[in-house]
Amino acid sequence: MSNKQLNRRNFLSQTIALTGAGLLSPSFGFADSSSEMYPNQPHSKFMLKNVRMETGFIRDEIEVIATETKLFTIKVENGKIIEILPNNPVADAIDAQGYLMLPAMKDMHIHLDKTYYSGPWKARESKFRTVKELIEHEKEVIPTLLPHSTERAKKLIELLHSKGTDFARSHVNIEPTSKLDSLKNLQKALEAKEAGFGAELVAFPQHGVFYSGSQDLMREAADMGIDFIGGVDPYSIDGHIEKTMDFTVQLALDYGKGLDIHLHETGESGLKTVEYLIAKVRENPVLKGKTYLSHCFILGALDSKTLEATCEALADAQIGITTTVPIGYNVMPIPKLIEHGIPVMAGTDCVTDHWQPFGTGSMLDKAKTMAELYRYNHEFGLSRCLGIGTKGVTPLDKDGNQVWPKVGDEASFNLVPPVPPKPWPGYPP
C-alpha cells in the first residue's frame, strides 16, 4: 500500500478494526487492549507522532478513487488539540505507528437503562406484537431489570467504548413501573463510567404520557439533570397528538431542555405528528437546533412530493432525525434528508433487550449498513457514510477539503491500523 493512500475498505467494511484500534478522548488517553503501544491512563498534555490523517481525495477523470493521507505530529493539552505539525518521526512522543486518525463515534440513540447485556440470554417474545402489547409486557420486565440495571449499564458503556464510541444519548424510562429508579440507576452508572465517555439523557415516557399517567414523573425527571424531554407515538399510545405534544413541548420550554421524540407511526397520524411538531418549533424558535425525531418511519412512506415538502419544513425548523438505519421497514430517505441539510445522526438503539436482540454497540456497523442499503459502494459514498456514526464529523468535506481535525478541536478520536485486508482464498495477488 502506498503511504499516500488508504483503502477505505480497511476501516468501513471491517468493524473489528476499531475494537483494538485505540480510543483517545479528553482526560482518558489511549485504550488499546491489543498491545502496549499506548499508556492506558489520563494525560493532560502529550504529543503523538506518525499520525496518519486524510488530506484530500484522489480522482481519476470520472470520480474519487482513493484518499490522500499524510503523517503528522499533534500536540494535545487538557483534552484539546493545540497543534498539528509536520511529522517529526524522531520526536520524543507517543508513536502512533501510521495509524489512521478518525473521529470518535457517537451513539445518538440508545437505551442504556434497560438491557439484558451481560446477563442471561433472552430473545424477544414474538407473542407481543404491538407497541402497546410490548408496553404491558415491559411492566412485568422492568422490575426484573432494575436490580441489575446499574451494573448492566456499566457493561454496555464498556462495550460502546471498546467499539470506538466516546459519547451516547440515552433515553431512560420514566413511567409508573420504574418511577424514577431507571434514571437514578443509570446516573449511578454514568458517575462510575470510564473516563472520557460522555452522555446526555432523554426523559422518556415509554408507556405514554397520559396513557400511563406519567405527567408528574416527567416533571420530576425534568429537574434531575436530564438534557432532553422525550416522547413516543402520541396518537397510537395516548390517542391525542395535540394534547401530548403540547404537554411535551411546554415541559421542554419550562425547564430549558431539548426534545427527542420516538415516532414509529407510518400512517396519517405519523405525518400529522411531524407537521404539528414543526409548527410548535416555529412558534418557539428557542427549540430550533434542539429538537429531534427518532426513527420517524413515516418519512419512508411518503410520496416524493410530500417528502420534498416535509424535508424543506424540517430543515427550516432545524429539526434533526436520529435513525438506526433500519432494515425491514420502509427504507428511510437518509440521502434526501442529508441533501436538505437536515442533521441526521444514528444510534444502536437496543443492544439486546425485550424489544429486540440485535445490536453490536458499533456505530461503524451503522455506517456499513448505510453504505450497503443505499449502494454507497464507491469511494466517495463510503467517505460520506462515516458521518452517520460520528454525529456528522468527517475528515474531508464533500469537495475533499480537510475539515477535521483542526487546532482547538476536542482530542476525541480513534486510531485505526492501516493494514491491507487479507485477500479471499483464490483471489489473484
Short mmCIF file of C-alpha atoms in Angstrom, two decimals:
data_model
loop_
_atom_site.label_atom_id
_atom_site.label_comp_id
_atom_site.label_asym_id
_atom_site.label_seq_id
_atom_site.Cartn_x
_atom_site.Cartn_y
_atom_site.Cartn_z
CA MET A 1 0.00 0.00 0.00
CA SER A 2 1.24 3.48 -0.82
CA ASN A 3 1.89 5.78 2.12
CA LYS A 4 -0.26 8.31 0.31
CA GLN A 5 -3.34 6.17 0.05
CA LEU A 6 -5.56 4.15 2.35
CA ASN A 7 -8.27 1.86 1.05
CA ARG A 8 -11.45 2.82 2.93
CA ARG A 9 -12.44 -0.82 2.98
CA ASN A 10 -9.93 -1.29 5.80
CA PHE A 11 -11.96 0.68 8.28
CA LEU A 12 -15.50 0.86 6.89
CA SER A 13 -16.17 -2.75 5.97
CA GLN A 14 -14.46 -4.30 8.98
CA THR A 15 -15.92 -3.16 12.27
CA ILE A 16 -13.41 -5.21 14.20
CA ALA A 17 -10.68 -2.77 13.19
CA LEU A 18 -11.91 -0.30 15.76
CA THR A 19 -12.10 -2.75 18.63
CA GLY A 20 -8.38 -2.68 19.30
CA ALA A 21 -7.58 0.48 17.43
CA GLY A 22 -7.19 2.75 20.42
CA LEU A 23 -9.62 5.44 21.52
CA LEU A 24 -8.45 8.86 22.58
CA SER A 25 -10.79 11.23 24.33
CA PRO A 26 -10.42 14.15 26.74
CA SER A 27 -8.73 13.17 30.04
CA PHE A 28 -8.68 9.50 29.03
CA GLY A 29 -5.63 8.70 26.93
CA PHE A 30 -5.33 5.62 24.78
CA ALA A 31 -7.18 2.42 25.48
CA ASP A 32 -5.64 -0.34 23.44
CA SER A 33 -6.46 -3.84 24.57
CA SER A 34 -4.40 -5.45 21.84
CA SER A 35 -0.95 -4.03 22.58
CA GLU A 36 1.14 -1.98 24.98
CA MET A 37 1.71 0.73 22.40
CA TYR A 38 -0.25 3.33 24.33
CA PRO A 39 -0.46 4.09 28.05
CA ASN A 40 -3.93 3.46 29.44
CA GLN A 41 -4.02 6.44 31.77
CA PRO A 42 -5.17 10.06 31.75
CA HIS A 43 -2.98 12.67 30.10
CA SER A 44 -3.35 16.41 30.42
CA LYS A 45 -0.53 17.10 27.98
CA PHE A 46 1.17 14.84 25.44
CA MET A 47 2.37 14.59 21.84
CA LEU A 48 1.76 11.99 19.12
CA LYS A 49 3.95 11.35 16.10
CA ASN A 50 3.37 9.33 12.93
CA VAL A 51 -0.35 10.06 12.99
CA ARG A 52 -1.93 9.43 9.59
CA MET A 53 -4.64 11.89 8.50
CA GLU A 54 -6.76 12.19 5.40
CA THR A 55 -5.86 15.34 3.48
CA GLY A 56 -7.85 15.11 0.25
CA PHE A 57 -9.45 12.98 -2.44
CA ILE A 58 -7.58 11.36 -5.30
CA ARG A 59 -9.61 11.46 -8.52
CA ASP A 60 -9.38 9.96 -11.94
CA GLU A 61 -11.13 11.55 -14.90
CA ILE A 62 -14.53 10.38 -13.61
CA GLU A 63 -14.67 10.07 -9.84
CA VAL A 64 -12.97 9.90 -6.47
CA ILE A 65 -10.93 6.69 -6.39
CA ALA A 66 -8.87 6.99 -3.20
CA THR A 67 -7.91 9.20 -0.27
CA GLU A 68 -4.71 11.17 0.07
CA THR A 69 -3.11 10.78 3.50
CA LYS A 70 -0.06 12.22 5.21
CA LEU A 71 1.72 11.75 8.52
CA PHE A 72 1.59 14.44 11.20
CA THR A 73 2.67 15.17 14.72
CA ILE A 74 -0.02 16.51 17.02
CA LYS A 75 0.05 18.06 20.48
CA VAL A 76 -2.78 17.63 22.96
CA GLU A 77 -3.34 19.60 26.13
CA ASN A 78 -6.27 19.43 28.54
CA GLY A 79 -8.36 17.42 26.13
CA LYS A 80 -7.86 19.74 23.15
CA ILE A 81 -5.69 19.54 20.04
CA ILE A 82 -3.40 22.55 20.41
CA GLU A 83 -1.01 21.98 17.48
CA ILE A 84 -0.95 20.00 14.24
CA LEU A 85 2.60 19.91 12.90
CA PRO A 86 4.52 18.32 10.04
CA ASN A 87 5.53 14.87 11.15
CA ASN A 88 8.70 14.52 13.20
CA PRO A 89 9.47 10.79 13.35
CA VAL A 90 12.32 11.30 15.85
CA ALA A 91 10.33 13.41 18.28
CA ASP A 92 10.05 12.34 21.91
CA ALA A 93 6.38 11.43 21.54
CA ILE A 94 3.94 8.53 21.60
CA ASP A 95 4.34 6.68 18.30
CA ALA A 96 1.00 6.21 16.51
CA GLN A 97 2.79 3.93 14.01
CA GLY A 98 0.99 5.33 10.98
CA TYR A 99 -2.48 4.53 12.31
CA LEU A 100 -5.27 6.46 10.61
CA MET A 101 -6.91 9.11 12.76
CA LEU A 102 -10.73 9.15 12.59
CA PRO A 103 -13.34 10.99 14.65
CA ALA A 104 -14.61 9.13 17.70
CA MET A 105 -18.01 7.51 17.25
CA LYS A 106 -21.17 9.00 18.78
CA ASP A 107 -24.14 6.76 19.61
CA MET A 108 -27.03 9.20 19.46
CA HIS A 109 -29.91 6.85 20.26
CA ILE A 110 -29.58 4.06 22.78
CA HIS A 111 -31.40 2.76 25.87
CA LEU A 112 -28.65 2.18 28.41
CA ASP A 113 -31.13 1.79 31.26
CA LYS A 114 -32.83 -1.44 30.15
CA THR A 115 -30.75 -4.21 28.70
CA TYR A 116 -30.11 -7.93 29.02
CA TYR A 117 -26.50 -7.30 28.00
CA SER A 118 -24.01 -9.08 30.33
CA GLY A 119 -26.90 -11.05 31.83
CA PRO A 120 -28.59 -14.29 30.77
CA TRP A 121 -29.53 -14.51 27.09
CA LYS A 122 -33.14 -13.92 26.21
CA ALA A 123 -34.65 -13.10 22.81
CA ARG A 124 -37.78 -11.07 22.21
CA GLU A 125 -41.05 -12.93 22.79
CA SER A 126 -42.92 -12.91 19.48
CA LYS A 127 -46.37 -13.01 21.06
CA PHE A 128 -46.03 -9.32 21.91
CA ARG A 129 -46.55 -7.57 18.57
CA THR A 130 -47.86 -4.03 19.01
CA VAL A 131 -46.19 -1.20 20.91
CA LYS A 132 -49.00 -1.28 23.49
CA GLU A 133 -48.58 -5.03 23.95
CA LEU A 134 -44.87 -4.52 24.48
CA ILE A 135 -45.61 -1.75 26.98
CA GLU A 136 -47.78 -4.12 29.01
CA HIS A 137 -45.05 -6.75 28.79
CA GLU A 138 -42.47 -4.19 29.88
CA LYS A 139 -44.41 -3.56 33.09
CA GLU A 140 -43.53 -7.13 34.02
CA VAL A 141 -39.96 -6.99 32.73
CA ILE A 142 -38.81 -3.71 34.30
CA PRO A 143 -38.95 -4.97 37.93
CA THR A 144 -36.64 -7.84 36.95
CA LEU A 145 -34.19 -5.44 35.25
CA LEU A 146 -33.96 -2.71 37.89
CA PRO A 147 -31.87 -4.69 40.43
CA HIS A 148 -29.20 -5.18 37.73
CA SER A 149 -29.61 -2.03 35.64
CA THR A 150 -26.67 -0.06 37.03
CA GLU A 151 -24.14 -2.85 36.52
CA ARG A 152 -25.50 -3.78 33.11
CA ALA A 153 -25.39 -0.15 32.00
CA LYS A 154 -21.74 -0.03 33.04
CA LYS A 155 -21.03 -3.13 30.94
CA LEU A 156 -22.88 -1.65 27.98
CA ILE A 157 -20.87 1.57 28.25
CA GLU A 158 -17.69 -0.52 28.26
CA LEU A 159 -18.88 -2.25 25.08
CA LEU A 160 -19.57 1.06 23.35
CA HIS A 161 -16.20 2.40 24.41
CA SER A 162 -14.45 -0.69 23.08
CA LYS A 163 -16.09 -0.08 19.70
CA GLY A 164 -14.67 3.43 19.43
CA THR A 165 -17.68 5.33 20.82
CA ASP A 166 -17.00 8.04 23.39
CA PHE A 167 -20.46 9.63 23.65
CA ALA A 168 -24.06 8.44 23.85
CA ARG A 169 -27.50 9.98 24.02
CA SER A 170 -29.51 7.60 26.16
CA HIS A 171 -33.25 7.51 26.53
CA VAL A 172 -34.26 6.46 30.04
CA ASN A 173 -37.66 5.16 31.12
CA ILE A 174 -39.88 7.48 33.12
CA GLU A 175 -43.14 5.68 33.91
CA PRO A 176 -45.11 4.37 36.92
CA THR A 177 -43.46 0.94 36.94
CA SER A 178 -39.89 2.11 37.40
CA LYS A 179 -40.90 5.59 38.58
CA LEU A 180 -37.55 7.47 38.69
CA ASP A 181 -35.43 4.42 39.55
CA SER A 182 -34.30 3.70 35.98
CA LEU A 183 -32.98 7.26 35.80
CA LYS A 184 -31.29 7.11 39.20
CA ASN A 185 -29.66 3.77 38.43
CA LEU A 186 -28.36 4.97 35.08
CA GLN A 187 -26.99 8.14 36.63
CA LYS A 188 -25.05 5.95 39.08
CA ALA A 189 -23.58 4.01 36.17
CA LEU A 190 -22.60 7.21 34.39
CA GLU A 191 -20.95 8.58 37.53
CA ALA A 192 -18.78 5.46 37.60
CA LYS A 193 -18.22 5.34 33.83
CA GLU A 194 -14.84 5.14 32.19
CA ALA A 195 -13.11 8.49 31.97
CA GLY A 196 -13.63 10.10 28.60
CA PHE A 197 -17.14 8.75 27.98
CA GLY A 198 -19.75 11.49 27.76
CA ALA A 199 -23.52 11.18 27.78
CA GLU A 200 -26.75 13.14 27.62
CA LEU A 201 -30.07 11.82 28.86
CA VAL A 202 -33.60 11.89 27.49
CA ALA A 203 -36.50 11.58 29.94
CA PHE A 204 -38.54 9.02 28.02
CA PRO A 205 -42.22 8.31 28.83
CA GLN A 206 -42.03 4.85 27.28
CA HIS A 207 -45.56 3.95 28.41
CA GLY A 208 -47.11 7.17 27.10
CA VAL A 209 -47.61 10.44 28.95
CA PHE A 210 -51.36 10.24 29.55
CA TYR A 211 -51.83 6.52 28.82
CA SER A 212 -49.72 5.71 31.90
CA GLY A 213 -50.31 8.92 33.87
CA SER A 214 -46.64 9.91 33.79
CA GLN A 215 -47.09 13.70 33.83
CA ASP A 216 -45.83 14.30 37.38
CA LEU A 217 -42.97 11.85 36.98
CA MET A 218 -41.89 13.62 33.81
CA ARG A 219 -41.90 16.95 35.64
CA GLU A 220 -39.74 15.48 38.40
CA ALA A 221 -37.35 13.93 35.89
CA ALA A 222 -37.01 17.24 34.06
CA ASP A 223 -35.41 18.64 37.23
CA MET A 224 -32.97 15.74 37.69
CA GLY A 225 -30.10 16.53 35.35
CA ILE A 226 -31.58 15.32 32.08
CA ASP A 227 -30.96 17.09 28.77
CA PHE A 228 -34.00 16.28 26.59
CA ILE A 229 -37.69 15.70 27.05
CA GLY A 230 -38.76 12.59 25.16
CA GLY A 231 -41.99 11.22 23.82
CA VAL A 232 -43.45 8.28 21.95
CA ASP A 233 -46.21 7.92 19.33
CA PRO A 234 -48.67 10.48 20.76
CA TYR A 235 -51.60 9.24 18.70
CA SER A 236 -51.29 5.46 18.92
CA ILE A 237 -50.29 5.47 22.61
CA ASP A 238 -52.07 8.49 24.13
CA GLY A 239 -54.73 8.97 21.47
CA HIS A 240 -54.05 12.72 21.26
CA ILE A 241 -51.40 14.32 19.06
CA GLU A 242 -52.02 17.90 20.13
CA LYS A 243 -52.60 17.26 23.85
CA THR A 244 -49.49 15.09 24.24
CA MET A 245 -47.22 17.25 22.12
CA ASP A 246 -48.39 20.44 23.87
CA PHE A 247 -47.50 18.92 27.24
CA THR A 248 -44.13 17.68 25.98
CA VAL A 249 -43.14 20.92 24.28
CA GLN A 250 -44.21 23.04 27.25
CA LEU A 251 -42.19 20.85 29.61
CA ALA A 252 -39.11 21.37 27.46
CA LEU A 253 -39.70 25.12 27.44
CA ASP A 254 -40.33 25.31 31.18
CA TYR A 255 -37.09 23.52 32.04
CA GLY A 256 -34.90 24.73 29.16
CA LYS A 257 -34.46 21.29 27.61
CA GLY A 258 -34.35 19.92 24.07
CA LEU A 259 -36.83 17.48 22.53
CA ASP A 260 -36.28 13.95 21.21
CA ILE A 261 -39.48 12.18 20.18
CA HIS A 262 -39.80 8.49 19.23
CA LEU A 263 -42.13 8.29 16.24
CA HIS A 264 -42.85 4.85 14.82
CA GLU A 265 -46.22 5.61 13.20
CA THR A 266 -46.21 5.34 9.40
CA GLY A 267 -49.78 6.40 8.60
CA GLU A 268 -51.63 9.70 8.60
CA SER A 269 -51.03 10.20 12.32
CA GLY A 270 -47.27 9.96 11.77
CA LEU A 271 -47.28 12.79 9.24
CA LYS A 272 -49.63 14.90 11.38
CA THR A 273 -47.28 14.48 14.35
CA VAL A 274 -44.32 15.66 12.28
CA GLU A 275 -46.26 18.64 10.97
CA TYR A 276 -47.52 19.56 14.45
CA LEU A 277 -44.02 19.39 15.92
CA ILE A 278 -42.69 21.60 13.12
CA ALA A 279 -45.43 24.14 13.88
CA LYS A 280 -44.62 24.12 17.61
CA VAL A 281 -40.91 24.64 16.98
CA ARG A 282 -41.67 27.53 14.66
CA GLU A 283 -43.82 29.05 17.41
CA ASN A 284 -40.92 28.61 19.84
CA PRO A 285 -37.67 29.32 17.96
CA VAL A 286 -35.63 28.56 21.08
CA LEU A 287 -36.25 24.88 20.23
CA LYS A 288 -34.61 25.17 16.80
CA GLY A 289 -31.47 23.06 16.70
CA LYS A 290 -32.54 21.32 19.92
CA THR A 291 -35.36 19.16 18.55
CA TYR A 292 -35.08 15.64 17.12
CA LEU A 293 -37.37 12.94 15.79
CA SER A 294 -36.12 9.43 16.47
CA HIS A 295 -36.93 6.69 13.95
CA CYS A 296 -39.60 8.77 12.15
CA PHE A 297 -40.53 5.89 9.85
CA ILE A 298 -43.27 7.99 8.23
CA LEU A 299 -40.57 9.67 6.13
CA GLY A 300 -40.01 6.35 4.35
CA ALA A 301 -43.71 6.06 3.49
CA LEU A 302 -44.29 9.44 1.84
CA ASP A 303 -44.70 10.12 -1.86
CA SER A 304 -41.94 12.17 -3.44
CA LYS A 305 -43.84 15.48 -3.42
CA THR A 306 -44.88 15.21 0.22
CA LEU A 307 -41.41 14.07 1.23
CA GLU A 308 -39.84 17.07 -0.50
CA ALA A 309 -42.16 19.50 1.28
CA THR A 310 -41.63 17.78 4.63
CA CYS A 311 -37.86 17.85 4.26
CA GLU A 312 -37.97 21.57 3.47
CA ALA A 313 -40.10 22.20 6.56
CA LEU A 314 -37.86 20.08 8.82
CA ALA A 315 -34.77 21.90 7.56
CA ASP A 316 -36.41 25.29 8.10
CA ALA A 317 -37.32 24.34 11.69
CA GLN A 318 -33.82 22.90 12.23
CA ILE A 319 -35.27 19.59 13.41
CA GLY A 320 -32.86 16.66 13.25
CA ILE A 321 -33.52 12.98 12.59
CA THR A 322 -31.98 10.19 14.63
CA THR A 323 -32.10 6.80 12.93
CA THR A 324 -30.99 3.24 13.47
CA VAL A 325 -30.57 2.84 9.69
CA PRO A 326 -33.31 0.19 9.80
CA ILE A 327 -33.60 -2.83 7.57
CA GLY A 328 -37.01 -4.43 7.01
CA TYR A 329 -39.09 -1.27 7.31
CA ASN A 330 -39.85 1.33 4.68
CA VAL A 331 -36.43 2.45 3.53
CA MET A 332 -35.62 5.70 5.26
CA PRO A 333 -34.72 8.52 2.83
CA ILE A 334 -31.44 9.32 4.54
CA PRO A 335 -29.72 10.67 1.39
CA LYS A 336 -32.67 13.03 0.78
CA LEU A 337 -32.55 14.28 4.37
CA ILE A 338 -28.83 14.98 4.13
CA GLU A 339 -29.34 16.67 0.76
CA HIS A 340 -31.69 19.13 2.50
CA GLY A 341 -29.17 19.88 5.23
CA ILE A 342 -31.20 18.12 7.93
CA PRO A 343 -28.96 16.86 10.74
CA VAL A 344 -29.02 13.05 10.56
CA MET A 345 -27.47 11.03 13.36
CA ALA A 346 -27.56 7.34 14.16
CA GLY A 347 -27.71 5.12 17.19
CA THR A 348 -27.62 1.45 18.04
CA ASP A 349 -30.95 1.71 19.95
CA CYS A 350 -31.03 -1.70 21.71
CA VAL A 351 -28.04 -3.97 22.01
CA THR A 352 -30.12 -6.79 23.48
CA ASP A 353 -33.35 -6.38 25.40
CA HIS A 354 -37.02 -7.37 25.44
CA TRP A 355 -37.71 -5.28 22.31
CA GLN A 356 -35.09 -6.92 20.09
CA PRO A 357 -31.91 -9.00 20.45
CA PHE A 358 -29.82 -7.22 17.83
CA GLY A 359 -27.22 -4.51 18.04
CA THR A 360 -23.46 -4.82 18.38
CA GLY A 361 -22.74 -1.50 20.04
CA SER A 362 -20.72 -0.47 16.97
CA MET A 363 -21.51 2.74 15.14
CA LEU A 364 -19.20 1.57 12.37
CA ASP A 365 -21.77 -1.17 11.78
CA LYS A 366 -24.34 1.56 11.17
CA ALA A 367 -22.04 3.25 8.66
CA LYS A 368 -21.57 -0.08 6.90
CA THR A 369 -25.32 -0.73 6.84
CA MET A 370 -25.91 2.70 5.35
CA ALA A 371 -23.32 2.02 2.66
CA GLU A 372 -24.97 -1.28 1.76
CA LEU A 373 -28.54 -0.02 1.95
CA TYR A 374 -28.03 2.98 -0.32
CA ARG A 375 -25.39 1.33 -2.56
CA TYR A 376 -22.67 3.73 -1.48
CA ASN A 377 -20.06 1.18 -2.51
CA HIS A 378 -17.86 3.75 -4.23
CA GLU A 379 -15.08 5.71 -2.56
CA PHE A 380 -16.96 9.00 -2.31
CA GLY A 381 -20.10 7.36 -0.95
CA LEU A 382 -18.14 5.44 1.66
CA SER A 383 -16.49 8.65 2.80
CA ARG A 384 -19.93 10.16 3.44
CA CYS A 385 -21.27 7.16 5.35
CA LEU A 386 -18.73 7.54 8.12
CA GLY A 387 -20.52 10.69 9.30
CA ILE A 388 -23.67 8.79 10.24
CA GLY A 389 -21.75 7.31 13.16
CA THR A 390 -19.78 10.40 14.21
CA LYS A 391 -22.57 12.97 14.52
CA GLY A 392 -21.68 14.31 11.09
CA VAL A 393 -17.94 14.80 11.62
CA THR A 394 -15.77 13.55 8.74
CA PRO A 395 -12.11 14.29 7.98
CA LEU A 396 -12.98 15.57 4.48
CA ASP A 397 -15.98 17.54 3.27
CA LYS A 398 -17.87 16.61 0.11
CA ASP A 399 -15.34 18.52 -2.00
CA GLY A 400 -12.36 16.77 -0.46
CA ASN A 401 -11.24 19.67 1.73
CA GLN A 402 -9.78 18.69 5.08
CA VAL A 403 -12.18 19.91 7.77
CA TRP A 404 -11.17 17.69 10.69
CA PRO A 405 -9.15 17.74 12.84
CA LYS A 406 -8.40 21.39 13.45
CA VAL A 407 -6.49 23.13 16.20
CA GLY A 408 -8.90 23.68 19.06
CA ASP A 409 -10.95 20.54 18.38
CA GLU A 410 -11.68 18.12 21.18
CA ALA A 411 -8.99 15.45 21.24
CA SER A 412 -11.50 12.67 20.75
CA PHE A 413 -10.62 10.22 18.02
CA ASN A 414 -9.91 6.65 17.01
CA LEU A 415 -6.67 5.35 15.57
CA VAL A 416 -7.19 2.59 13.03
CA PRO A 417 -4.34 0.35 11.86
CA PRO A 418 -3.77 0.82 8.10
CA VAL A 419 -3.30 -2.86 7.37
CA PRO A 420 -4.46 -4.12 3.96
CA PRO A 421 -7.23 -6.72 4.32
CA LYS A 422 -6.28 -10.30 3.61
CA PRO A 423 -7.39 -11.42 0.13
CA TRP A 424 -10.10 -14.01 -0.25
CA PRO A 425 -8.88 -17.56 -0.97
CA GLY A 426 -8.06 -17.84 -4.64
CA TYR A 427 -8.06 -14.06 -5.13
CA PRO A 428 -5.28 -13.00 -7.51
CA PRO A 429 -2.35 -11.33 -5.73
#
